Tab-separated table of C-alpha atoms and ligand atoms in Angstrom:
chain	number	residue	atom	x	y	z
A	1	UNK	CA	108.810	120.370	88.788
A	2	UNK	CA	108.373	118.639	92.304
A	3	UNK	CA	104.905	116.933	92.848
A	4	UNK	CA	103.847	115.698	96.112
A	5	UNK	CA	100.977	113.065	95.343
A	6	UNK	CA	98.567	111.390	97.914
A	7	UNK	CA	96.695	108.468	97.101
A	8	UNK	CA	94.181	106.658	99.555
A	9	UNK	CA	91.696	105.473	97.186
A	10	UNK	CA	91.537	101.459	98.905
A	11	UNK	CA	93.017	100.343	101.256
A	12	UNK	CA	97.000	101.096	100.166
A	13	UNK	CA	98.307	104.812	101.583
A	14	UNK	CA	100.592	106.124	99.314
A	15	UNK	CA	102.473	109.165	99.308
A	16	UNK	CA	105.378	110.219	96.325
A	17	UNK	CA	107.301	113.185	95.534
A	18	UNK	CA	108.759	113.027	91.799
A	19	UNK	CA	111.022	115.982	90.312
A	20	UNK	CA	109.293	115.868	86.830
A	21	UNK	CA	110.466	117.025	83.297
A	22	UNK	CA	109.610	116.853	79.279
A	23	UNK	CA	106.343	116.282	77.651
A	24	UNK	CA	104.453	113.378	76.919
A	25	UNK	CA	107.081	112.131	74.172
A	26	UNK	CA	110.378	113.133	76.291
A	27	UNK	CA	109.270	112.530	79.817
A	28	UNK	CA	111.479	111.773	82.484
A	29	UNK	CA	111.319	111.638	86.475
A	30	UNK	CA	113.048	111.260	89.448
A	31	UNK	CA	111.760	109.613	92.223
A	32	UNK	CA	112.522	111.371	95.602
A	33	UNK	CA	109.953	109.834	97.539
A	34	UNK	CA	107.878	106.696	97.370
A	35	UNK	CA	106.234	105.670	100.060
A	36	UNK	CA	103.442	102.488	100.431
A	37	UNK	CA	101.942	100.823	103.674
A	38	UNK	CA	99.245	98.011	102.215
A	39	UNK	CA	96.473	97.938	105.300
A	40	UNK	CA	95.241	94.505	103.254
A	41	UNK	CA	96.018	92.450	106.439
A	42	UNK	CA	93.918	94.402	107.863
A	43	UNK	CA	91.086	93.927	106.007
A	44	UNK	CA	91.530	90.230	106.050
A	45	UNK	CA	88.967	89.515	108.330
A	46	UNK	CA	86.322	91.036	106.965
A	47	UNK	CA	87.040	89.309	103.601
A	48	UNK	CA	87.243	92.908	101.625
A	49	UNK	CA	87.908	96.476	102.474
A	50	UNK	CA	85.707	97.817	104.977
A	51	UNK	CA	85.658	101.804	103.860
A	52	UNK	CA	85.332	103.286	107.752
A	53	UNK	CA	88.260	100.942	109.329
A	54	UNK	CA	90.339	102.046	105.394
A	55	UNK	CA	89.743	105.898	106.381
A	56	UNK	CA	91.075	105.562	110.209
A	57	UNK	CA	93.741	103.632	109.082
A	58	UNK	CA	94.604	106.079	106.187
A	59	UNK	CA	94.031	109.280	109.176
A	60	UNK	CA	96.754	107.119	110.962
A	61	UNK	CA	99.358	107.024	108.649
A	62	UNK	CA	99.100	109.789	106.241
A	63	UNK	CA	101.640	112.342	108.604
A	64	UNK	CA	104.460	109.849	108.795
A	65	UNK	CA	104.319	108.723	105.653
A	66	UNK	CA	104.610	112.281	104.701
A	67	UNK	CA	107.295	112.785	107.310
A	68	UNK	CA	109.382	109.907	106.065
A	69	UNK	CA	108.736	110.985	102.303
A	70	UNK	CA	109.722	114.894	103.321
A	71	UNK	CA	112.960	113.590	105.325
A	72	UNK	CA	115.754	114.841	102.949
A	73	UNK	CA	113.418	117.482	101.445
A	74	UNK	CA	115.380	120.824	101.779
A	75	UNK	CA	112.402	123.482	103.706
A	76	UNK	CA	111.694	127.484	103.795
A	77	UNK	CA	110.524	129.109	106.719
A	78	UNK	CA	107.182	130.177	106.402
A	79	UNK	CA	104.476	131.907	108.512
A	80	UNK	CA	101.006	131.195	108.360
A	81	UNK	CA	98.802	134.091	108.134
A	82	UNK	CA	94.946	134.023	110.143
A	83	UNK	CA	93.021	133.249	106.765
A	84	UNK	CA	95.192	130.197	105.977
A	85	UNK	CA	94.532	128.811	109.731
A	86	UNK	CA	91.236	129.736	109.525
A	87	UNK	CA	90.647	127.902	106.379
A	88	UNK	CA	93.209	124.754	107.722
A	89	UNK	CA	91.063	124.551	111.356
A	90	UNK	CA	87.919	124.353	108.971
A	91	UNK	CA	89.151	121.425	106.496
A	92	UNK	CA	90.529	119.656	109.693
A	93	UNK	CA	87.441	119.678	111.656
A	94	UNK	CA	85.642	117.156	109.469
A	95	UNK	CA	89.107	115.224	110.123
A	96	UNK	CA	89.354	114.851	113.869
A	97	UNK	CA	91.540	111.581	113.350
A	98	UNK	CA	93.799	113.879	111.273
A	99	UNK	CA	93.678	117.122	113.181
A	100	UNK	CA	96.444	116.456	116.216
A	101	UNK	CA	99.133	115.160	114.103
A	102	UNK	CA	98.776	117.647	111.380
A	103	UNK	CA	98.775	120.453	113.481
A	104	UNK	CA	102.219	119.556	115.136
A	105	UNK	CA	103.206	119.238	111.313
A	106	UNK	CA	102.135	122.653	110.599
A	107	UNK	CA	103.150	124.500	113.806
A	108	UNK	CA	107.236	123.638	112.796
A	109	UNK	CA	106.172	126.517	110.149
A	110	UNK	CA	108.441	124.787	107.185
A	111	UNK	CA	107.473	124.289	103.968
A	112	UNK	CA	109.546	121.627	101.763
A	113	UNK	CA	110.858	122.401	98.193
A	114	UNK	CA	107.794	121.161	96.647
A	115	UNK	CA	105.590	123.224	93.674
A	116	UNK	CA	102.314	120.989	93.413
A	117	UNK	CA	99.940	118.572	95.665
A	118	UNK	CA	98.114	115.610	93.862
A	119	UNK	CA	95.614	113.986	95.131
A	120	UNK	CA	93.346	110.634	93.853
A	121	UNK	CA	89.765	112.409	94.290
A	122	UNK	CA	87.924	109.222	92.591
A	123	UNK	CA	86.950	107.037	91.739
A	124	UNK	CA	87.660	104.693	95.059
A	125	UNK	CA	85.630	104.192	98.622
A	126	UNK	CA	84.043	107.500	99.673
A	127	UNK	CA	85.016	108.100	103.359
A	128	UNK	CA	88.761	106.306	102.502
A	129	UNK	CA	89.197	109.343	99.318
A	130	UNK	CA	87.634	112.210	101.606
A	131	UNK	CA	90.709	111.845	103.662
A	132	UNK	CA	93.528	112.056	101.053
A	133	UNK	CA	91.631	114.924	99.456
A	134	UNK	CA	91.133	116.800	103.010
A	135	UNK	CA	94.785	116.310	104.114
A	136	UNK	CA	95.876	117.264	100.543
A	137	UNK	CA	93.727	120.439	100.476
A	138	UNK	CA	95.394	120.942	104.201
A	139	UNK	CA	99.345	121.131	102.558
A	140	UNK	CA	98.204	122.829	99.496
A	141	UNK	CA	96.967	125.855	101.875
A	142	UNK	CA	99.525	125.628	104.097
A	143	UNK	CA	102.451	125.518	101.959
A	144	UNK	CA	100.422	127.982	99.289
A	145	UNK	CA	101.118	125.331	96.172
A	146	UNK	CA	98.640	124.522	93.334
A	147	UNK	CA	96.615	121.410	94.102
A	148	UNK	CA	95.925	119.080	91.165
A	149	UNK	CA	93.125	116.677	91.689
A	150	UNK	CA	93.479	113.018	89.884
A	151	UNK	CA	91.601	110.055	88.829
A	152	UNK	CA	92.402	107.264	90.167
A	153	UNK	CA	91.719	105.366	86.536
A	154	UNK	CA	94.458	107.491	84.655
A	155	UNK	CA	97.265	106.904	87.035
A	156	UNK	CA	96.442	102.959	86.500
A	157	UNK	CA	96.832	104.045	82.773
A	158	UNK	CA	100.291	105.644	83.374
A	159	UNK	CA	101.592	102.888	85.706
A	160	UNK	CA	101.201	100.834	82.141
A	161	UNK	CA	103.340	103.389	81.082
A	162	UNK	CA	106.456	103.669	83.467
A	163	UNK	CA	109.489	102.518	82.789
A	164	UNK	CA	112.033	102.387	84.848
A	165	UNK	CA	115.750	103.714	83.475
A	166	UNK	CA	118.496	104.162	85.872
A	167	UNK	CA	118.523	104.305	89.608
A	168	UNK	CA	115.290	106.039	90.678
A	169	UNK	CA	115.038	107.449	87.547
A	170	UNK	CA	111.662	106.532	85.240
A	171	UNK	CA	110.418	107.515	81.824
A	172	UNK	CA	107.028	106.758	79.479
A	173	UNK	CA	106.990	103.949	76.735
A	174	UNK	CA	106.169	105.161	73.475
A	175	UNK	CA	102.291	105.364	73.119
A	176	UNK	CA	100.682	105.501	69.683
A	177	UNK	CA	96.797	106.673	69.929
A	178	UNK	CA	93.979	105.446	69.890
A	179	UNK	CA	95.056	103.272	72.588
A	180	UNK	CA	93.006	100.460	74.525
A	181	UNK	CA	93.230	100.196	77.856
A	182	UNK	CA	91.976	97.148	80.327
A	183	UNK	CA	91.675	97.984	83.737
A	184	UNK	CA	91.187	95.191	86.252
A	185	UNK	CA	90.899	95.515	89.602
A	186	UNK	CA	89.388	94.889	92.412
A	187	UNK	CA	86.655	97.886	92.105
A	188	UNK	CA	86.824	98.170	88.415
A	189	UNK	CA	87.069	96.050	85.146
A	190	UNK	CA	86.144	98.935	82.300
A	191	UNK	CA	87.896	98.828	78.804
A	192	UNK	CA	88.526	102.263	77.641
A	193	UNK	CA	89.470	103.818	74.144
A	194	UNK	CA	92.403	106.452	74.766
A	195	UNK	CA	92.125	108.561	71.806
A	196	UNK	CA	94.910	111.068	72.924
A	197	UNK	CA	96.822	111.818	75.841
A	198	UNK	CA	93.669	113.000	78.404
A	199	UNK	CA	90.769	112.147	75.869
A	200	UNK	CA	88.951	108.947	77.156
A	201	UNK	CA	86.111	107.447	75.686
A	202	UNK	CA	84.242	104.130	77.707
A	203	UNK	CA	83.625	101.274	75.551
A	204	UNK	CA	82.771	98.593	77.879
A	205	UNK	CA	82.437	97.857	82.067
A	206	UNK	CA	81.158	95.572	84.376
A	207	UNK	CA	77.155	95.586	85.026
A	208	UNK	CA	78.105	93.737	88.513
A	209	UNK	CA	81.029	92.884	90.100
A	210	UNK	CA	84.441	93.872	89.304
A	211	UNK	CA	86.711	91.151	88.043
A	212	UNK	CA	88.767	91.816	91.128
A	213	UNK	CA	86.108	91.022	93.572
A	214	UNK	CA	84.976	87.922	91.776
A	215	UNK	CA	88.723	86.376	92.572
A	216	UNK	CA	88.122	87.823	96.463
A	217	UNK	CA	84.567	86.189	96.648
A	218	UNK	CA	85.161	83.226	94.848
A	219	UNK	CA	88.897	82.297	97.560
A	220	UNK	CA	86.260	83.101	100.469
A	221	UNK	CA	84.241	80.006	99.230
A	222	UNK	CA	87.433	77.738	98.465
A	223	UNK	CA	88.447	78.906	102.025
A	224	UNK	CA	91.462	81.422	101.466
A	225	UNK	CA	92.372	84.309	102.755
A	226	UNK	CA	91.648	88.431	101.224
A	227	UNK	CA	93.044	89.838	99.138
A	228	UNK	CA	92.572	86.236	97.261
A	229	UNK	CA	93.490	87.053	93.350
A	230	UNK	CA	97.050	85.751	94.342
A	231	UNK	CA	95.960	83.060	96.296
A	232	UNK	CA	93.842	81.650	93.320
A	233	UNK	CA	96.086	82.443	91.100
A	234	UNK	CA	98.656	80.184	93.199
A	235	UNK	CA	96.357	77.291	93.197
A	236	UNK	CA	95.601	77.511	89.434
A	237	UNK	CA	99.260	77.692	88.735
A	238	UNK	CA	99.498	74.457	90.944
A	239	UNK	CA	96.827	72.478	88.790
A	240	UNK	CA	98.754	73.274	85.752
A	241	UNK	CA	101.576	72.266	86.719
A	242	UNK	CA	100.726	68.974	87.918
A	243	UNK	CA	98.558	68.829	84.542
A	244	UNK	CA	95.222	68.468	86.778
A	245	UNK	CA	92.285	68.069	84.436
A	246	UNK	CA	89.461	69.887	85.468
A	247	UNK	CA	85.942	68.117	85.559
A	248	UNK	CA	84.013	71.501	86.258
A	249	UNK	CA	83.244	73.664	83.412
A	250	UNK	CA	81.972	77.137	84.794
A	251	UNK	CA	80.308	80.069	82.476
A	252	UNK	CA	82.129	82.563	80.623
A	253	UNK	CA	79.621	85.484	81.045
A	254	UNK	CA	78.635	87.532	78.026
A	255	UNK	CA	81.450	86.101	75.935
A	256	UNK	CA	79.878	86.311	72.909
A	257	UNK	CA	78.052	89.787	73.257
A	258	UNK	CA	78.171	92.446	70.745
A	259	UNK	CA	79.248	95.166	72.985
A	260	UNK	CA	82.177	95.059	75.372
A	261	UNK	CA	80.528	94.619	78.738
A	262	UNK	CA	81.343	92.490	81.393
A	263	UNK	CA	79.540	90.641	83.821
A	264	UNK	CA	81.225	88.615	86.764
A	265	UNK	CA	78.792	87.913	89.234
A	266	UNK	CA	76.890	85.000	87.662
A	267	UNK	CA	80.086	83.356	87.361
A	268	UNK	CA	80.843	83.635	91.101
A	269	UNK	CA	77.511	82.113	91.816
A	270	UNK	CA	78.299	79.552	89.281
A	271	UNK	CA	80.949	78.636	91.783
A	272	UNK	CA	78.946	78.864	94.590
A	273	UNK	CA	76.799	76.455	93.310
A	274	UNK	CA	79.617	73.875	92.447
A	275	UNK	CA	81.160	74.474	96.284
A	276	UNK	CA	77.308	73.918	98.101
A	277	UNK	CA	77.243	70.724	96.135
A	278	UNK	CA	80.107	69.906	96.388
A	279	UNK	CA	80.415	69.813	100.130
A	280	UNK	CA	83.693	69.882	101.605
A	281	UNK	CA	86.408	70.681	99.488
A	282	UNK	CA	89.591	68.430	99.317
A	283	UNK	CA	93.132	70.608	98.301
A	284	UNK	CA	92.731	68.663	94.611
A	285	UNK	CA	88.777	70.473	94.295
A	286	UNK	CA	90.057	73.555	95.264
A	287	UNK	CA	92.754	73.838	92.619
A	288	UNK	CA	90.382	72.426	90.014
A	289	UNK	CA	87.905	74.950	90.883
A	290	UNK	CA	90.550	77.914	91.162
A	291	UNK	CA	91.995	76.844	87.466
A	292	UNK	CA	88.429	76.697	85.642
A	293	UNK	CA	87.756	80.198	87.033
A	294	UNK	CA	90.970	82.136	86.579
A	295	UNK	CA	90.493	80.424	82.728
A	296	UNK	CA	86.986	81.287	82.726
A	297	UNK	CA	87.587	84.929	83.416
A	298	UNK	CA	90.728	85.226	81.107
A	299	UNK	CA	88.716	83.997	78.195
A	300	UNK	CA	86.059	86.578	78.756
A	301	UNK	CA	88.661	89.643	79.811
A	302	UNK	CA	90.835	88.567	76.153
A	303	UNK	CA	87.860	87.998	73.846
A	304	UNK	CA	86.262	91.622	74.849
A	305	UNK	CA	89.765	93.332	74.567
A	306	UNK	CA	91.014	91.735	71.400
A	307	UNK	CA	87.588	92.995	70.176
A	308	UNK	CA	88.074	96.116	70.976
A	309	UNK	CA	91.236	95.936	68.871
A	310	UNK	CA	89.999	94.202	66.263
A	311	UNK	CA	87.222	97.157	66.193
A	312	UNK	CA	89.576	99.899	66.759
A	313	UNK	CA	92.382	99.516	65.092
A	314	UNK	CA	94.502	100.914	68.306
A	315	UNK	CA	98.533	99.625	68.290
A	316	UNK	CA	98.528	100.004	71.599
A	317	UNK	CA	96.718	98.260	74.809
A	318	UNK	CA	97.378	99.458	78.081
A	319	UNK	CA	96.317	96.858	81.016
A	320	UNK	CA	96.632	97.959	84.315
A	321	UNK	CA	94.654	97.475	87.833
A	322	UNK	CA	95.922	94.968	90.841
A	323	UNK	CA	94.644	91.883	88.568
A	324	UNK	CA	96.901	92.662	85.915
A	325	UNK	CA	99.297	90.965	88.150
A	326	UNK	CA	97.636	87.882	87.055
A	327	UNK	CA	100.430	86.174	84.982
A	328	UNK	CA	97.794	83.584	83.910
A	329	UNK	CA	95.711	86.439	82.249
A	330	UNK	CA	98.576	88.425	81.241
A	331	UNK	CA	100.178	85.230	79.801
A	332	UNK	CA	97.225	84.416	77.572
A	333	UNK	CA	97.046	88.471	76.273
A	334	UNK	CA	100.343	88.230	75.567
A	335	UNK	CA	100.229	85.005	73.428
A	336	UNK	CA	97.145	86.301	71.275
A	337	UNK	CA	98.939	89.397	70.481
A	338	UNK	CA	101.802	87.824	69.253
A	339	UNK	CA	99.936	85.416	67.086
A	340	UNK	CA	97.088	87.441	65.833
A	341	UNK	CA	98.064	91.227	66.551
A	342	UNK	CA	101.539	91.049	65.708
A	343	UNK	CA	101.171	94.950	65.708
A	344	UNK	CA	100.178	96.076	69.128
A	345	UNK	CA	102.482	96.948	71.799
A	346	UNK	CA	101.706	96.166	74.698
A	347	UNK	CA	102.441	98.154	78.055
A	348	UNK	CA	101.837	96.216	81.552
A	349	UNK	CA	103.319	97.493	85.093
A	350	UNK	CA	106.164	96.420	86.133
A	351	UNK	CA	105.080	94.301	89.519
A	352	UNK	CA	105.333	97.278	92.133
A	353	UNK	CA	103.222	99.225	90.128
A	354	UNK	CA	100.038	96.852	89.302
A	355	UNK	CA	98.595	97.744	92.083
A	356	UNK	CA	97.336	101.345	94.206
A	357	UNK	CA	99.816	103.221	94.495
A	358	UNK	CA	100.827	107.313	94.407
A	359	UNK	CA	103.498	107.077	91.941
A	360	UNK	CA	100.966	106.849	89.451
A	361	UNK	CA	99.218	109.407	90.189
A	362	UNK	CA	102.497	111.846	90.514
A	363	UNK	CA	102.762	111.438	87.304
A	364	UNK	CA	99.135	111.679	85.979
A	365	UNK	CA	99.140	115.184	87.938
A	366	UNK	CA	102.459	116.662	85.583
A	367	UNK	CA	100.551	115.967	82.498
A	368	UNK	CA	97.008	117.604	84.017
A	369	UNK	CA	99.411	120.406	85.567
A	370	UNK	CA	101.114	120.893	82.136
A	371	UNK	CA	97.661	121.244	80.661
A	372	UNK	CA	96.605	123.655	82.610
A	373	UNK	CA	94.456	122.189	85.270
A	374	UNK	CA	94.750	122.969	88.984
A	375	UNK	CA	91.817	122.612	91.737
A	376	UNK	CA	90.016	125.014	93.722
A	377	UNK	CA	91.221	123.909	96.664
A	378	UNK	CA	88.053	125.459	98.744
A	379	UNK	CA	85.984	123.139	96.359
A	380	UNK	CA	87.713	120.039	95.749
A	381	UNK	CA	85.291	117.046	96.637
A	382	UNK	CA	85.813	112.986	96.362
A	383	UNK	CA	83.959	111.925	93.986
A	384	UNK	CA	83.706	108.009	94.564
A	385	UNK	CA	81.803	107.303	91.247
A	386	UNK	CA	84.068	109.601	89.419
A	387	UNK	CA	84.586	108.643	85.362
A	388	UNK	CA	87.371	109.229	83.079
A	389	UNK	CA	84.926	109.801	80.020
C	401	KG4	O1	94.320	97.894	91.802
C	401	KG4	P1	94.201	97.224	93.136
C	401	KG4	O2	95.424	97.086	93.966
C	401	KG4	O3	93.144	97.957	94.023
C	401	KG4	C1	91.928	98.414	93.547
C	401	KG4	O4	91.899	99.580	93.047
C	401	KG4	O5	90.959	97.628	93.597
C	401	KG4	O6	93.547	95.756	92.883
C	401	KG4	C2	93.314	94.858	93.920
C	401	KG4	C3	92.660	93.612	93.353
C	401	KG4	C4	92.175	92.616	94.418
C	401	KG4	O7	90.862	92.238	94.114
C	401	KG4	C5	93.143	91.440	94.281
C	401	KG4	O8	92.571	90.195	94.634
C	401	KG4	C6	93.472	91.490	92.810
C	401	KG4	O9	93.605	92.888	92.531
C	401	KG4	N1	94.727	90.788	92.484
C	401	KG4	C7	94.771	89.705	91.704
C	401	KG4	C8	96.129	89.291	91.678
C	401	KG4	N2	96.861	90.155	92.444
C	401	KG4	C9	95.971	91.087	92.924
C	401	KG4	N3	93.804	89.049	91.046
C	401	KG4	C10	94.158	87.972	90.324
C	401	KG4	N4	95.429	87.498	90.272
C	401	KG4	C11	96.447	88.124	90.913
C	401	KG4	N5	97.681	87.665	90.824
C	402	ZN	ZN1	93.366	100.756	91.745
């Protein structure tokens, strides 16, 4: 089965087409199409992703990514009948930014070889999802294919699960439920239970800020640039390697709390703090600073996980999200399991999948297609606040 999937969640436009096959146990996939253009330079200036200047930049390049991902797609004439353009001139109208180029799409009157549209409908930046979704519900009319609507959370989950076999070619690790999953990133930091394949239950989230967004906020005070995870990650790496003691000691919120919340906002004030008093920082107070916090957050990020292992009983944990690029955090999981959860199996992205991107959520729409689901495709909303549980 081919699946066209559309993710503009952030600030990363994605668009995929995978030729799918198996079940959950004997899936495999081709990859026909995998395109990716990050607008994170973009946002650099205003230190995060600014949702209006995400959507206009998504509008932009939605139709040639599509065109480049459609180039060696084999097409069928089609003709569009006055309902479907009545519907299309309707959907496109709230899309003006959209409208021109998607029209010229549409008036070649082809449709490619492809049986589904995905789409990310939440959870994510409201006026950034609204596109995807309206430009998916667009093709989906158009090209009269079932539209599958995703969450944004359970492609992270399968991107943990990809593996990559030959050539373009990808399958899923072996998953034993319940599974725990940790997903980190910049607009989420939520540890789920994954009971079975498409039954989530929450255990624990952030009350404030997203673990993501406390490594963005906390490089605008040391004076580096968005998106700053890997630039404090860089630094931190730098201090241990030189073996720079640190002679800050920051908070490690909620550590010892019975449930498994998180809370990372007191520890970016924490740092605020340090850098008012501190004055102006020299390069050797930067990567002091940038080593404390990257440890401060992996302590709190492994003692709520291995918790929720320890509680569970799961053989599995799942991480996923932009941060689990973090080798300093993944580093540390890794070591625990090995020496006190010699049992769990661990399944991480490989590196072009920690982040947003639509090749997740290609393959989270199969499994929701193979169960059944499809969209109404005069209904389907964004839902930025969307939940997986
Ligand atoms: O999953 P993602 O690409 O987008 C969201 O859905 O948010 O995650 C982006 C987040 C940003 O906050 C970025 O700073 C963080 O992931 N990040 C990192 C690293 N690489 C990306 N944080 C810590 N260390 C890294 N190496
Ligand atoms: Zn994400």
């Amino acid at each position: 089965m081919k699946i066209l999937a559309i993710e503009t969640s952030c600030d990363e436009t994605g668009i995929s087409i995978i030729d799918a096959n198996g079940d959950f146990k004997d899936f495999s996939c081709e990859v026909i199409a995998n395109e990716l253009l990050s607008q994170a330079s973009m946002h650099a200036e205003y230190g995060g992703v600014f949702p209006n200047l995400a959507k206009r930049e998504h509008a932009k390049s939605l139709v040639p990514l599509l065109q480049s991902a459609l180039a060696n797609m084999p097409t069928e004439q089609i003709h569009l009948d006055d309902a479907q353009i009545e519907k299309i001139k309707e959907i496109l109208e709230r899309e003006p930014e959209l409208f021109v180029q998607l029209v010229m799409l549409l008036s070649q009157n082809t449709k490619p070889n492809i049986d589904a549209i995905a789409v990310t409908y939440g959870p994510g930046l409201a006026p950034a999802l609204w596109v995807g979704v309206n430009f998916a519900r667009v093709l989906a009319l158009a090209w009269n294919v079932p539209l599958v609507a995703v969450n944004h959370m359970e492609g992270h989950i399968f991107s943990a699960m990809l593996q990559s076999t030959t050539g373009a070619n990808y399958k899923l690790s072996a998953v034993s439920f319940p599974a725990i999953s940790l997903l980190i990133s910049g607009g989420h930091t939520q540890l789920i239970l994954a009971k079975d394949l498409h039954k989530y239950e929450l255990l624990g989230q952030t009350r404030d800020d997203a673990v993501g967004e406390a490594f963005d906020k906390v490089a605008r005070l040391l004076g580096l640039p968005y998106p700053g995870g890997p630039q404090i990650s860089k630094l931190a790496q730098m201090a241990r390697n030189e073996n720079l003691s640190t002679p800050y000691t920051l908070p490690r919120p909620m550590i010892d709390t019975s449930d498994y919340d998180f809370s990372f906002s007191g520890l970016k004030t924490a740092v605020l703090t340090l850098t008012k008093k501190l004055g102006e920082l020299s390069n050797t107070q930067k990567k002091q600073i940038a080593k404390e916090f990257e440890d401060a957050t992996a302590d709190v990020l492994l003692a709520k996980t291995t918790k929720a292992l320890a509680d569970t009983g799961a053989q599995t944990l799942i991480l996923g999200g932009g941060v689990s690029a973090n080798s300093h955090i993944s580093n540390t999981i890794v070591s625990t399991l090995n020496n006190e959860f010699a049992n769990v199996s661990l399944l991480t992205p490989t590196p072009e999948l920690t982040g947003d991107n639509s090749l997740m959520i290609a393959v989270a729409a199969y499994f929701r297609l193979q169960g059944g689901e499809h969209a109404e495709v005069a209904q389907l909303e964004a839902n930025a606040n969307l939940t997986l549980y």
